[in-house]
């Protein structure tokens, strides 16, 4: 039966809103009148949802800070014994961010209609990322939603802090490379064309680096429409490819194997995997079900495939560690700690230790990120400055020789 979302006013002048089931709009209005309310706005629930989604596209993105604050407040209310619907209603009224406030209102309405919190959150991926809803699913399945929300907030805080540190560490290299690109643009746009016209007057041959830069300048000056078209087509093709299973897997493999940044991302994923699996096992969830849940939490196709191997190994009686031996992605430390945990019957405790270890390792790696980037930055700068110097000074040297003769 269709659902209709309404806003109405009670005889006392109080505003009310909600969702009710009715066969059509007339029946919905009749039910509102029988409730003693005066309808102000009435629309189908599905139409309201579509309108809301269109509005969400144009609203400001929900920041990590807003999501962390919402998660902390929801966890506190649930742990204090407040019902979920009441907690969501309170958070809806006090949330300042318009996009998040709208999403909370829809989530509350969906939960009121019988949806699980996970299902309701998944309908708003722009506010609640996939990892967020999957972690909430783990909490609902294990009956420890409040505890998992605390872990979700901690995870969001940790990843936001790590992201900020990475941004700070890469700010200076990014600034230097940007300035180098701008200098290169000014050179090929304004400086080298003057050399070219001057040398043509003397019938002198330009050096190879200068000719290369002038060719680049001519291309951008006369073929810029072609360049824009090719760039747009390449970007569109890359986006389409990245949404395929094969493309997403290739990108995720690059993310965890890339120099400098790859190990940091892999350690972050391993920390998340270990911490969530530890919490699930400690709450008594069967290992196969726990692995199914964790698979949706890691956020990387390559690591998901390794979790699938673990699950198949458990089903086949091989245990957790054995299927991962020789894995090109999972670090040997994780495999060894899993093996020790299986031998001692304390897999959850070992996984928690693994998570803490990788948290410390990520902190150390991020602190030393600038040191790791410096050699690469020096090579790029050196090559750029050398090529630019040859392109500028070799023509001057040759021009002096022309004047001498």
CSV table of C-alpha atoms in Angstrom, one decimal:
chain,number,residue,atom,x,y,z
A,1,UNK,CA,0.0,0.0,0.0
A,2,UNK,CA,1.4,3.5,-0.8
A,3,UNK,CA,2.7,5.7,1.9
A,4,UNK,CA,2.0,9.4,2.2
A,5,UNK,CA,4.1,11.9,4.1
A,6,UNK,CA,2.1,14.7,5.8
A,7,UNK,CA,2.5,17.9,7.8
A,8,UNK,CA,-0.5,19.0,9.8
A,9,UNK,CA,-1.6,21.2,12.6
A,10,UNK,CA,-3.4,20.0,15.7
A,11,UNK,CA,-6.4,21.9,17.2
A,12,UNK,CA,-4.0,23.4,19.7
A,13,UNK,CA,-1.9,24.8,17.0
A,14,UNK,CA,1.0,22.4,17.3
A,15,UNK,CA,2.8,21.3,14.1
A,16,UNK,CA,2.9,17.5,13.5
A,17,UNK,CA,4.4,15.4,10.7
A,18,UNK,CA,4.7,11.7,9.9
A,19,UNK,CA,4.0,9.0,7.4
A,20,UNK,CA,0.8,7.0,7.0
A,21,UNK,CA,-0.4,4.2,4.7
A,22,UNK,CA,-3.4,4.8,2.4
A,23,UNK,CA,-4.7,3.6,-1.0
A,24,UNK,CA,-4.7,7.1,-2.5
A,25,UNK,CA,-4.5,10.7,-1.6
A,26,UNK,CA,-8.2,11.1,-0.7
A,27,UNK,CA,-8.0,8.3,1.8
A,28,UNK,CA,-4.9,9.8,3.3
A,29,UNK,CA,-6.6,13.2,3.7
A,30,UNK,CA,-9.6,11.5,5.2
A,31,UNK,CA,-7.4,9.7,7.8
A,32,UNK,CA,-5.8,13.0,8.7
A,33,UNK,CA,-9.1,14.7,9.3
A,34,UNK,CA,-10.3,11.7,11.4
A,35,UNK,CA,-7.2,12.2,13.5
A,36,UNK,CA,-8.4,15.7,14.3
A,37,UNK,CA,-5.7,17.4,12.3
A,38,UNK,CA,-5.7,20.1,9.7
A,39,UNK,CA,-3.4,19.0,6.8
A,40,UNK,CA,-0.8,21.6,5.6
A,41,UNK,CA,1.2,19.5,3.2
A,42,UNK,CA,0.6,16.0,1.8
A,43,UNK,CA,2.7,14.1,-0.8
A,44,UNK,CA,3.5,10.5,-1.5
A,45,UNK,CA,6.5,9.1,0.5
A,46,UNK,CA,8.3,8.1,-2.7
A,47,UNK,CA,7.8,11.5,-4.3
A,48,UNK,CA,9.1,13.2,-1.1
A,49,UNK,CA,12.1,10.9,-1.2
A,50,UNK,CA,12.9,11.8,-4.8
A,51,UNK,CA,12.5,15.5,-4.1
A,52,UNK,CA,14.8,15.2,-1.1
A,53,UNK,CA,17.4,13.4,-3.2
A,54,UNK,CA,17.4,16.1,-5.8
A,55,UNK,CA,17.8,18.7,-3.0
A,56,UNK,CA,20.7,16.7,-1.5
A,57,UNK,CA,22.7,17.0,-4.7
A,58,UNK,CA,22.8,20.9,-4.4
A,59,UNK,CA,23.5,21.1,-0.7
A,60,UNK,CA,26.8,21.4,0.9
A,61,UNK,CA,28.7,18.2,1.6
A,62,UNK,CA,28.5,16.7,5.0
A,63,UNK,CA,31.9,17.1,6.7
A,64,UNK,CA,33.6,14.5,8.8
A,65,UNK,CA,33.2,16.8,11.8
A,66,UNK,CA,29.4,16.9,11.3
A,67,UNK,CA,29.2,13.1,10.9
A,68,UNK,CA,31.4,12.5,14.0
A,69,UNK,CA,29.3,14.8,16.1
A,70,UNK,CA,26.1,13.1,15.0
A,71,UNK,CA,27.5,9.6,15.7
A,72,UNK,CA,28.8,10.6,19.2
A,73,UNK,CA,25.5,12.1,20.1
A,74,UNK,CA,23.5,9.1,18.8
A,75,UNK,CA,25.8,6.7,20.7
A,76,UNK,CA,25.4,8.7,23.9
A,77,UNK,CA,21.6,8.7,23.7
A,78,UNK,CA,21.3,5.0,22.9
A,79,UNK,CA,23.7,4.1,25.7
A,80,UNK,CA,21.7,6.1,28.1
A,81,UNK,CA,18.6,4.1,27.3
A,82,UNK,CA,16.8,6.5,24.9
A,83,UNK,CA,14.8,4.7,22.1
A,84,UNK,CA,16.3,5.0,18.6
A,85,UNK,CA,13.3,6.9,17.2
A,86,UNK,CA,13.4,9.5,20.0
A,87,UNK,CA,17.2,9.9,19.6
A,88,UNK,CA,16.8,10.5,15.9
A,89,UNK,CA,14.0,13.0,16.5
A,90,UNK,CA,16.1,15.0,18.9
A,91,UNK,CA,19.1,14.9,16.6
A,92,UNK,CA,16.9,16.1,13.7
A,93,UNK,CA,15.8,19.2,15.6
A,94,UNK,CA,19.3,20.2,16.8
A,95,UNK,CA,21.5,19.3,13.8
A,96,UNK,CA,22.6,22.5,12.1
A,97,UNK,CA,23.8,21.1,8.7
A,98,UNK,CA,20.7,21.2,6.4
A,99,UNK,CA,21.7,18.2,4.3
A,100,UNK,CA,22.4,16.0,7.3
A,101,UNK,CA,19.3,17.3,9.1
A,102,UNK,CA,17.2,16.3,6.0
A,103,UNK,CA,18.8,12.8,5.9
A,104,UNK,CA,18.2,12.3,9.7
A,105,UNK,CA,14.6,13.1,9.2
A,106,UNK,CA,14.3,10.6,6.4
A,107,UNK,CA,16.2,8.0,8.4
A,108,UNK,CA,13.8,8.5,11.3
A,109,UNK,CA,10.8,8.2,9.1
A,110,UNK,CA,12.1,5.0,7.4
A,111,UNK,CA,12.9,3.4,10.8
A,112,UNK,CA,9.4,4.3,12.0
A,113,UNK,CA,8.0,2.5,9.0
A,114,UNK,CA,9.9,-0.7,9.9
A,115,UNK,CA,13.2,-0.3,8.2
A,116,UNK,CA,16.4,-1.2,10.0
A,117,UNK,CA,18.8,1.6,10.8
A,118,UNK,CA,21.2,0.2,8.3
A,119,UNK,CA,18.7,0.1,5.5
A,120,UNK,CA,17.7,3.7,6.2
A,121,UNK,CA,21.3,4.9,6.3
A,122,UNK,CA,22.1,3.2,3.0
A,123,UNK,CA,19.4,5.3,1.3
A,124,UNK,CA,21.6,8.4,1.9
A,125,UNK,CA,25.1,7.5,0.7
A,126,UNK,CA,26.1,11.1,0.3
A,127,UNK,CA,25.7,11.6,4.0
A,128,UNK,CA,26.6,8.2,5.4
A,129,UNK,CA,29.4,6.4,3.5
A,130,UNK,CA,29.3,2.7,2.7
A,131,UNK,CA,31.7,1.8,5.5
A,132,UNK,CA,29.6,3.8,8.0
A,133,UNK,CA,26.4,1.8,7.1
A,134,UNK,CA,28.2,-1.5,7.1
A,135,UNK,CA,29.6,-0.9,10.5
A,136,UNK,CA,26.2,0.0,11.8
A,137,UNK,CA,25.0,-3.2,10.2
A,138,UNK,CA,27.6,-5.1,12.3
A,139,UNK,CA,26.3,-3.4,15.4
A,140,UNK,CA,22.7,-4.3,14.7
A,141,UNK,CA,23.6,-7.9,13.9
A,142,UNK,CA,25.7,-8.3,17.0
A,143,UNK,CA,23.2,-6.5,19.3
A,144,UNK,CA,25.9,-3.9,20.3
A,145,UNK,CA,24.8,-0.8,18.3
A,146,UNK,CA,26.0,1.6,21.0
A,147,UNK,CA,29.4,0.0,21.2
A,148,UNK,CA,29.8,-0.1,17.4
A,149,UNK,CA,28.7,3.6,17.1
A,150,UNK,CA,31.5,4.5,19.6
A,151,UNK,CA,34.0,2.6,17.4
A,152,UNK,CA,32.6,4.2,14.3
A,153,UNK,CA,33.1,7.7,15.8
A,154,UNK,CA,36.6,6.8,16.9
A,155,UNK,CA,37.4,5.4,13.4
A,156,UNK,CA,36.0,8.6,11.7
A,157,UNK,CA,38.1,10.8,14.1
A,158,UNK,CA,41.2,8.7,13.5
A,159,UNK,CA,40.8,8.8,9.7
A,160,UNK,CA,40.0,12.5,9.6
A,161,UNK,CA,43.1,13.2,11.7
A,162,UNK,CA,45.2,11.0,9.4
A,163,UNK,CA,43.8,12.7,6.3
A,164,UNK,CA,44.6,16.1,7.8
A,165,UNK,CA,48.2,15.0,8.6
A,166,UNK,CA,48.6,13.7,5.0
A,167,UNK,CA,47.3,17.0,3.6
A,168,UNK,CA,49.7,19.0,5.8
A,169,UNK,CA,52.6,16.8,4.8
A,170,UNK,CA,51.8,17.1,1.1
A,171,UNK,CA,50.9,20.8,1.1
A,172,UNK,CA,54.5,22.0,0.5
A,173,UNK,CA,55.3,19.5,-2.3
A,174,UNK,CA,52.0,20.3,-4.0
A,175,UNK,CA,52.7,24.0,-3.8
A,176,UNK,CA,56.1,23.6,-5.3
A,177,UNK,CA,54.9,21.4,-8.2
A,178,UNK,CA,52.0,23.9,-8.8
A,179,UNK,CA,54.4,26.8,-9.0
A,180,UNK,CA,56.6,24.8,-11.4
A,181,UNK,CA,53.7,24.1,-13.7
A,182,UNK,CA,52.7,27.8,-13.7
A,183,UNK,CA,56.3,28.8,-14.5
A,184,UNK,CA,56.3,26.2,-17.3
A,185,UNK,CA,53.1,27.7,-18.7
A,186,UNK,CA,54.4,31.3,-18.6
A,187,UNK,CA,57.6,30.1,-20.3
A,188,UNK,CA,55.9,28.4,-23.3
A,189,UNK,CA,53.2,31.0,-23.6
A,190,UNK,CA,55.2,34.3,-23.4
A,191,UNK,CA,59.0,33.7,-23.4
A,192,UNK,CA,59.8,31.0,-25.9
A,193,UNK,CA,57.6,32.4,-28.8
A,194,UNK,CA,59.8,35.5,-28.7
A,195,UNK,CA,62.9,33.3,-29.1
A,196,UNK,CA,61.4,31.5,-32.0
A,197,UNK,CA,60.6,34.7,-33.9
A,198,UNK,CA,64.0,36.1,-33.2
A,199,UNK,CA,65.8,33.0,-34.4
A,200,UNK,CA,63.7,32.8,-37.6
A,201,UNK,CA,65.0,36.3,-38.5
A,202,UNK,CA,68.6,35.0,-38.2
A,203,UNK,CA,67.8,31.6,-39.8
A,204,UNK,CA,69.3,29.9,-36.8
A,205,UNK,CA,68.5,26.4,-35.6
A,206,UNK,CA,66.8,26.2,-32.2
A,207,UNK,CA,68.1,23.6,-29.7
A,208,UNK,CA,66.0,20.5,-29.2
A,209,UNK,CA,64.6,21.4,-25.7
A,210,UNK,CA,63.5,24.8,-27.0
A,211,UNK,CA,61.8,23.2,-30.1
A,212,UNK,CA,60.0,20.7,-27.9
A,213,UNK,CA,58.6,23.5,-25.6
A,214,UNK,CA,57.6,25.6,-28.6
A,215,UNK,CA,55.8,22.6,-30.2
A,216,UNK,CA,53.9,22.2,-26.9
A,217,UNK,CA,53.1,25.9,-26.9
A,218,UNK,CA,51.8,25.8,-30.5
A,219,UNK,CA,49.7,22.7,-29.8
A,220,UNK,CA,47.9,24.4,-26.9
A,221,UNK,CA,47.5,27.6,-28.8
A,222,UNK,CA,46.0,26.1,-32.0
A,223,UNK,CA,44.6,22.8,-30.8
A,224,UNK,CA,43.2,23.7,-27.4
A,225,UNK,CA,39.7,22.6,-28.4
A,226,UNK,CA,41.1,19.1,-29.4
A,227,UNK,CA,42.9,19.0,-26.1
A,228,UNK,CA,39.8,19.8,-24.1
A,229,UNK,CA,37.8,17.2,-26.0
A,230,UNK,CA,40.5,14.5,-25.5
A,231,UNK,CA,40.8,15.4,-21.8
A,232,UNK,CA,37.0,15.2,-21.3
A,233,UNK,CA,36.7,11.9,-23.2
A,234,UNK,CA,39.6,10.4,-21.2
A,235,UNK,CA,38.1,11.6,-17.9
A,236,UNK,CA,34.6,10.2,-18.8
A,237,UNK,CA,36.2,6.9,-19.9
A,238,UNK,CA,38.2,6.7,-16.7
A,239,UNK,CA,35.0,7.3,-14.6
A,240,UNK,CA,33.1,4.6,-16.4
A,241,UNK,CA,36.0,2.2,-16.2
A,242,UNK,CA,36.4,2.9,-12.4
A,243,UNK,CA,32.8,1.9,-11.8
A,244,UNK,CA,33.3,-1.6,-13.3
A,245,UNK,CA,34.4,-4.5,-11.2
A,246,UNK,CA,37.7,-4.8,-13.0
A,247,UNK,CA,38.4,-1.1,-12.9
A,248,UNK,CA,37.6,-0.8,-9.2
A,249,UNK,CA,39.8,-3.8,-8.4
A,250,UNK,CA,42.7,-2.3,-10.4
A,251,UNK,CA,42.4,1.0,-8.6
A,252,UNK,CA,42.2,-0.6,-5.2
A,253,UNK,CA,45.2,-2.7,-6.0
A,254,UNK,CA,47.1,0.4,-6.9
A,255,UNK,CA,46.0,2.2,-3.7
A,256,UNK,CA,47.6,-0.5,-1.5
A,257,UNK,CA,50.7,-1.0,-3.6
A,258,UNK,CA,51.6,2.5,-4.6
A,259,UNK,CA,55.0,3.8,-3.4
A,260,UNK,CA,55.0,6.0,-0.2
A,261,UNK,CA,51.2,6.2,0.2
A,262,UNK,CA,50.3,2.6,-0.4
A,263,UNK,CA,51.7,1.2,2.9
A,264,UNK,CA,49.8,3.9,4.8
A,265,UNK,CA,46.5,3.1,3.2
A,266,UNK,CA,47.1,-0.7,3.7
A,267,UNK,CA,48.0,-0.2,7.4
A,268,UNK,CA,44.8,1.9,7.8
A,269,UNK,CA,42.7,-0.9,6.2
A,270,UNK,CA,44.4,-3.6,8.3
A,271,UNK,CA,43.7,-1.6,11.5
A,272,UNK,CA,40.0,-1.2,10.6
A,273,UNK,CA,39.7,-4.9,9.6
A,274,UNK,CA,41.3,-6.1,12.8
A,275,UNK,CA,39.4,-3.8,15.1
A,276,UNK,CA,36.0,-4.5,13.7
A,277,UNK,CA,36.5,-8.3,13.5
A,278,UNK,CA,37.8,-8.3,17.1
A,279,UNK,CA,34.6,-6.5,18.3
A,280,UNK,CA,32.4,-8.9,16.4
A,281,UNK,CA,34.1,-12.0,17.7
A,282,UNK,CA,34.2,-10.7,21.2
A,283,UNK,CA,30.4,-10.1,21.0
A,284,UNK,CA,29.9,-13.8,20.2
A,285,UNK,CA,29.0,-13.5,16.5
A,286,UNK,CA,29.9,-16.7,14.6
A,287,UNK,CA,33.2,-16.4,12.6
A,288,UNK,CA,31.6,-17.0,9.2
A,289,UNK,CA,29.0,-14.3,9.8
A,290,UNK,CA,31.6,-11.9,11.2
A,291,UNK,CA,33.8,-12.3,8.1
A,292,UNK,CA,30.7,-11.6,5.9
A,293,UNK,CA,30.2,-8.4,7.8
A,294,UNK,CA,33.9,-7.3,7.8
A,295,UNK,CA,34.0,-7.8,4.1
A,296,UNK,CA,31.8,-4.8,3.7
A,297,UNK,CA,33.9,-2.7,6.1
A,298,UNK,CA,37.4,-2.9,4.6
A,299,UNK,CA,36.5,-0.6,1.7
A,300,UNK,CA,39.0,-2.2,-0.8
A,301,UNK,CA,38.2,-4.9,-3.4
A,302,UNK,CA,41.6,-6.5,-3.2
A,303,UNK,CA,41.4,-6.9,0.6
A,304,UNK,CA,37.8,-8.1,0.2
A,305,UNK,CA,39.0,-10.9,-2.0
A,306,UNK,CA,41.4,-11.9,0.8
A,307,UNK,CA,38.6,-11.9,3.3
A,308,UNK,CA,36.6,-14.2,1.0
A,309,UNK,CA,39.6,-16.6,1.0
A,310,UNK,CA,39.5,-16.5,4.8
A,311,UNK,CA,35.8,-17.3,4.9
A,312,UNK,CA,36.1,-20.1,2.4
A,313,UNK,CA,39.0,-21.5,4.4
A,314,UNK,CA,37.0,-21.4,7.6
A,315,UNK,CA,34.1,-23.2,5.9
A,316,UNK,CA,36.6,-25.8,4.6
A,317,UNK,CA,38.0,-26.3,8.1
A,318,UNK,CA,41.4,-24.6,7.4
A,319,UNK,CA,41.0,-21.8,10.0
A,320,UNK,CA,41.7,-18.1,9.6
A,321,UNK,CA,45.5,-17.9,9.1
A,322,UNK,CA,46.1,-20.8,6.7
A,323,UNK,CA,44.3,-19.3,3.7
A,324,UNK,CA,46.3,-16.1,4.0
A,325,UNK,CA,49.8,-17.6,3.9
A,326,UNK,CA,51.7,-16.2,1.0
A,327,UNK,CA,49.1,-13.5,0.4
A,328,UNK,CA,50.6,-10.6,-1.7
A,329,UNK,CA,48.4,-8.1,0.2
A,330,UNK,CA,47.9,-9.2,3.8
A,331,UNK,CA,51.1,-8.5,5.9
A,332,UNK,CA,52.8,-11.5,7.5
A,333,UNK,CA,52.3,-9.9,10.9
A,334,UNK,CA,48.5,-10.3,10.6
A,335,UNK,CA,48.8,-13.9,9.5
A,336,UNK,CA,51.1,-14.8,12.4
A,337,UNK,CA,48.9,-13.0,15.0
A,338,UNK,CA,45.8,-14.9,13.6
A,339,UNK,CA,47.7,-18.2,13.9
A,340,UNK,CA,48.7,-17.4,17.5
A,341,UNK,CA,45.2,-16.4,18.3
A,342,UNK,CA,43.8,-19.6,17.0
A,343,UNK,CA,46.3,-21.6,19.0
A,344,UNK,CA,45.5,-19.8,22.2
A,345,UNK,CA,41.8,-19.4,21.6
A,346,UNK,CA,42.1,-15.6,21.8
A,347,UNK,CA,41.7,-14.4,18.2
A,348,UNK,CA,39.7,-11.3,19.3
A,349,UNK,CA,42.5,-10.1,21.7
A,350,UNK,CA,45.2,-10.7,19.1
A,351,UNK,CA,43.3,-8.8,16.5
A,352,UNK,CA,42.9,-5.9,18.9
A,353,UNK,CA,46.7,-5.9,19.4
A,354,UNK,CA,47.2,-5.9,15.6
A,355,UNK,CA,44.8,-2.9,15.3
A,356,UNK,CA,46.7,-0.9,18.0
A,357,UNK,CA,50.1,-1.8,16.3
A,358,UNK,CA,48.9,-0.5,13.0
A,359,UNK,CA,47.5,2.6,14.5
A,360,UNK,CA,50.9,3.4,15.9
A,361,UNK,CA,52.6,2.5,12.6
A,362,UNK,CA,50.3,4.8,10.6
A,363,UNK,CA,51.1,7.7,13.0
A,364,UNK,CA,54.8,7.1,12.6
A,365,UNK,CA,54.5,6.8,8.8
A,366,UNK,CA,52.5,10.0,8.5
A,367,UNK,CA,54.9,11.9,10.7
A,368,UNK,CA,57.8,10.9,8.4
A,369,UNK,CA,55.8,11.4,5.2
A,370,UNK,CA,57.6,14.6,4.3
A,371,UNK,CA,61.0,12.9,4.6
A,372,UNK,CA,59.8,10.2,2.2
A,373,UNK,CA,58.5,12.7,-0.3
A,374,UNK,CA,61.6,14.9,-0.4
A,375,UNK,CA,63.8,12.7,-2.7
A,376,UNK,CA,61.0,12.4,-5.2
A,377,UNK,CA,60.2,16.1,-5.0
A,378,UNK,CA,63.9,16.9,-5.6
A,379,UNK,CA,64.1,14.7,-8.6
A,380,UNK,CA,61.0,16.2,-10.2
A,381,UNK,CA,62.2,19.8,-9.4
A,382,UNK,CA,65.7,19.0,-10.7
A,383,UNK,CA,64.5,17.6,-13.9
A,384,UNK,CA,62.0,20.4,-14.5
A,385,UNK,CA,64.6,23.1,-13.7
A,386,UNK,CA,67.3,21.5,-15.9
A,387,UNK,CA,65.0,21.1,-18.9
A,388,UNK,CA,63.7,24.7,-18.5
A,389,UNK,CA,67.2,26.1,-18.2
A,390,UNK,CA,68.4,24.2,-21.3
A,391,UNK,CA,65.3,25.5,-23.2
A,392,UNK,CA,66.0,29.1,-22.2
A,393,UNK,CA,69.8,29.4,-22.1
A,394,UNK,CA,70.9,27.3,-25.0
A,395,UNK,CA,69.1,29.6,-27.5
A,396,UNK,CA,70.8,32.6,-25.8
A,397,UNK,CA,74.2,30.9,-26.2
A,398,UNK,CA,73.5,30.0,-29.8
A,399,UNK,CA,72.3,33.6,-30.5
A,400,UNK,CA,75.6,35.0,-29.1
A,401,UNK,CA,77.4,32.7,-31.5
A,402,UNK,CA,75.3,34.0,-34.4
A,403,UNK,CA,76.1,37.6,-33.5
A,404,UNK,CA,79.8,36.8,-33.4
A,405,UNK,CA,79.7,35.4,-36.9
